[in-house]
C-alpha positions as CSV (number, residue, x, y, z in Angstrom):
1,M,-26.4,0.7,-43.6
2,T,-24.9,-0.7,-40.4
3,S,-23.7,1.2,-37.4
4,L,-20.1,0.3,-38.3
5,D,-20.6,2.1,-41.7
6,L,-22.0,5.1,-39.9
7,V,-19.0,5.3,-37.6
8,L,-16.6,4.9,-40.5
9,R,-18.3,7.7,-42.5
10,F,-18.2,9.9,-39.3
11,V,-14.5,9.3,-38.9
12,E,-13.8,10.0,-42.6
13,A,-15.7,13.3,-42.3
14,L,-13.6,14.3,-39.2
15,V,-10.2,13.0,-40.4
16,W,-10.0,15.1,-43.6
17,P,-10.4,18.6,-41.9
18,L,-8.4,17.4,-38.8
19,S,-5.5,16.2,-41.0
20,I,-5.4,19.5,-42.9
21,L,-5.4,21.5,-39.6
22,I,-2.5,19.4,-38.2
23,A,-0.6,19.9,-41.5
24,L,-1.1,23.6,-41.3
25,V,0.1,23.8,-37.7
26,V,3.2,21.8,-38.5
27,V,4.0,24.0,-41.5
28,V,3.5,27.2,-39.5
29,R,5.7,25.9,-36.7
30,V,8.5,24.8,-39.0
31,A,8.4,27.8,-41.3
32,A,7.9,30.5,-38.7
33,P,11.0,32.4,-37.9
34,R,12.3,31.8,-34.4
35,V,12.0,35.0,-32.4
36,A,14.0,35.2,-29.2
37,P,12.1,36.7,-26.3
38,P,13.2,40.3,-25.7
39,T,16.0,40.6,-23.1
40,P,15.5,43.2,-20.4
41,P,17.9,46.1,-20.4
42,P,20.7,45.7,-18.0
43,P,20.2,47.5,-14.7
44,R,21.4,51.0,-14.6
45,P,24.3,51.6,-12.2
46,V,23.8,54.1,-9.5
47,I,26.2,56.9,-10.2
48,R,27.5,58.6,-7.2
49,H,29.5,61.8,-7.5
50,P,32.3,62.7,-5.1
51,G,30.9,64.5,-2.2
52,D,27.4,62.8,-2.4
53,S,26.1,62.6,1.1
54,V,22.9,62.9,3.1
55,A,23.6,66.6,3.7
56,T,24.0,67.2,0.0
57,A,20.8,65.3,-0.8
58,I,18.8,67.2,1.8
59,T,20.1,70.5,0.4
60,E,19.2,69.5,-3.1
61,V,15.7,68.3,-2.1
62,E,15.0,71.5,-0.2
63,A,16.1,73.6,-3.2
64,L,13.8,71.5,-5.5
65,T,10.8,71.7,-3.3
66,G,11.2,75.5,-3.2
67,R,10.8,75.6,0.6
68,G,14.4,76.3,1.3
69,G,14.1,74.6,4.7
70,G,11.6,77.2,5.9
71,P,8.1,76.7,7.3
72,P,5.3,75.8,5.0
73,A,3.3,78.6,3.4
74,D,0.1,77.7,5.3
75,A,0.9,75.7,8.4
76,T,-2.7,74.9,9.2
77,V,-3.0,72.8,6.0
78,H,-0.1,70.6,7.2
79,L,-1.1,70.0,10.8
80,G,-1.9,66.4,11.6
81,E,-0.8,63.5,13.8
82,T,3.0,63.3,14.0
83,I,4.7,59.9,13.3
84,R,8.4,59.5,14.0
85,L,10.3,56.8,12.0
86,T,13.8,55.6,12.7
87,P,14.3,53.2,9.8
88,T,16.9,50.5,9.6
89,E,15.9,49.2,6.2
90,P,15.3,51.7,3.4
91,R,12.7,49.6,1.6
92,D,10.5,49.4,4.7
93,A,11.0,53.0,5.4
94,E,9.8,54.0,1.9
95,W,6.6,52.0,2.4
96,H,5.9,53.5,5.9
97,V,6.6,57.1,4.8
98,V,4.2,56.7,1.9
99,E,1.4,55.1,4.0
100,H,1.7,57.7,6.8
101,L,1.8,60.7,4.4
102,R,-1.2,59.4,2.5
103,A,-3.0,59.1,5.8
104,G,-2.4,62.8,6.4
105,H,0.2,62.4,9.1
106,V,3.3,64.6,9.6
107,V,6.3,62.3,9.3
108,I,9.6,62.8,11.0
109,V,12.3,60.6,9.7
110,D,15.5,60.0,11.8
111,L,18.1,58.9,9.3
112,S,20.9,58.1,11.9
113,A,20.3,54.3,11.9
114,L,20.9,54.0,8.1
115,D,24.3,53.9,6.3
116,E,25.2,56.9,4.2
117,D,24.1,55.5,0.8
118,A,20.8,54.2,2.1
119,A,20.0,57.5,3.9
120,T,20.8,59.4,0.7
121,R,18.5,57.3,-1.3
122,L,15.7,57.6,1.3
123,V,16.1,61.4,1.3
124,E,15.9,61.5,-2.5
125,F,12.8,59.2,-2.4
126,C,11.1,61.3,0.3
127,G,11.9,64.5,-1.5
128,G,10.4,63.2,-4.8
129,F,7.3,61.9,-3.1
130,T,6.6,65.2,-1.2
131,M,7.4,67.3,-4.2
132,G,4.9,65.2,-6.3
133,G,2.3,65.5,-3.6
134,G,2.7,69.2,-3.2
135,G,4.1,68.8,0.3
136,T,6.8,70.1,2.5
137,F,10.3,68.7,3.1
138,F,12.7,70.3,5.5
139,Q,15.6,69.5,7.7
140,I,15.0,69.6,11.4
141,S,18.5,68.7,12.4
142,G,21.6,66.9,11.0
143,A,20.0,63.6,10.1
144,V,16.3,64.3,10.9
145,V,13.8,65.6,8.3
146,L,10.1,66.5,8.4
147,L,7.7,65.6,5.7
148,T,4.1,66.6,5.1
149,L,1.7,66.5,2.2
150,D,-0.8,69.2,1.4
151,R,-4.2,67.8,2.6
152,A,-6.1,70.3,0.5
153,R,-5.0,68.5,-2.7
């Protein structure tokens, strides 16, 4: 048996299973139903009710956190380095608020540099974050709020 005969037998041994595999792949590709990729849901619109404002948002958040704007139950738990933020971009402000609160700082946020909608969204974000962390949210003045997290948690 020559080397050419060996090569031909080797190719014959490979071609048969390989041809069946290719035929199966073609059949599956042709016969398989075309499934469209799922489309993401449309973005939900932000629904604003008449009278929505920063003051309304602050009042609602204070009511939800159960503090009513009063001092925290145990002030010694909440004492820490104080950071004052005057955000101009709500996205950056959210990040800074979270980082400073997680570091155990007391965060004072001055909302006066933001437009009404951005300030309202930031107040709602801060209220949710402090409520989830067992912290305190209360209004110091018209557009200034104070945030803390309970360090004992």
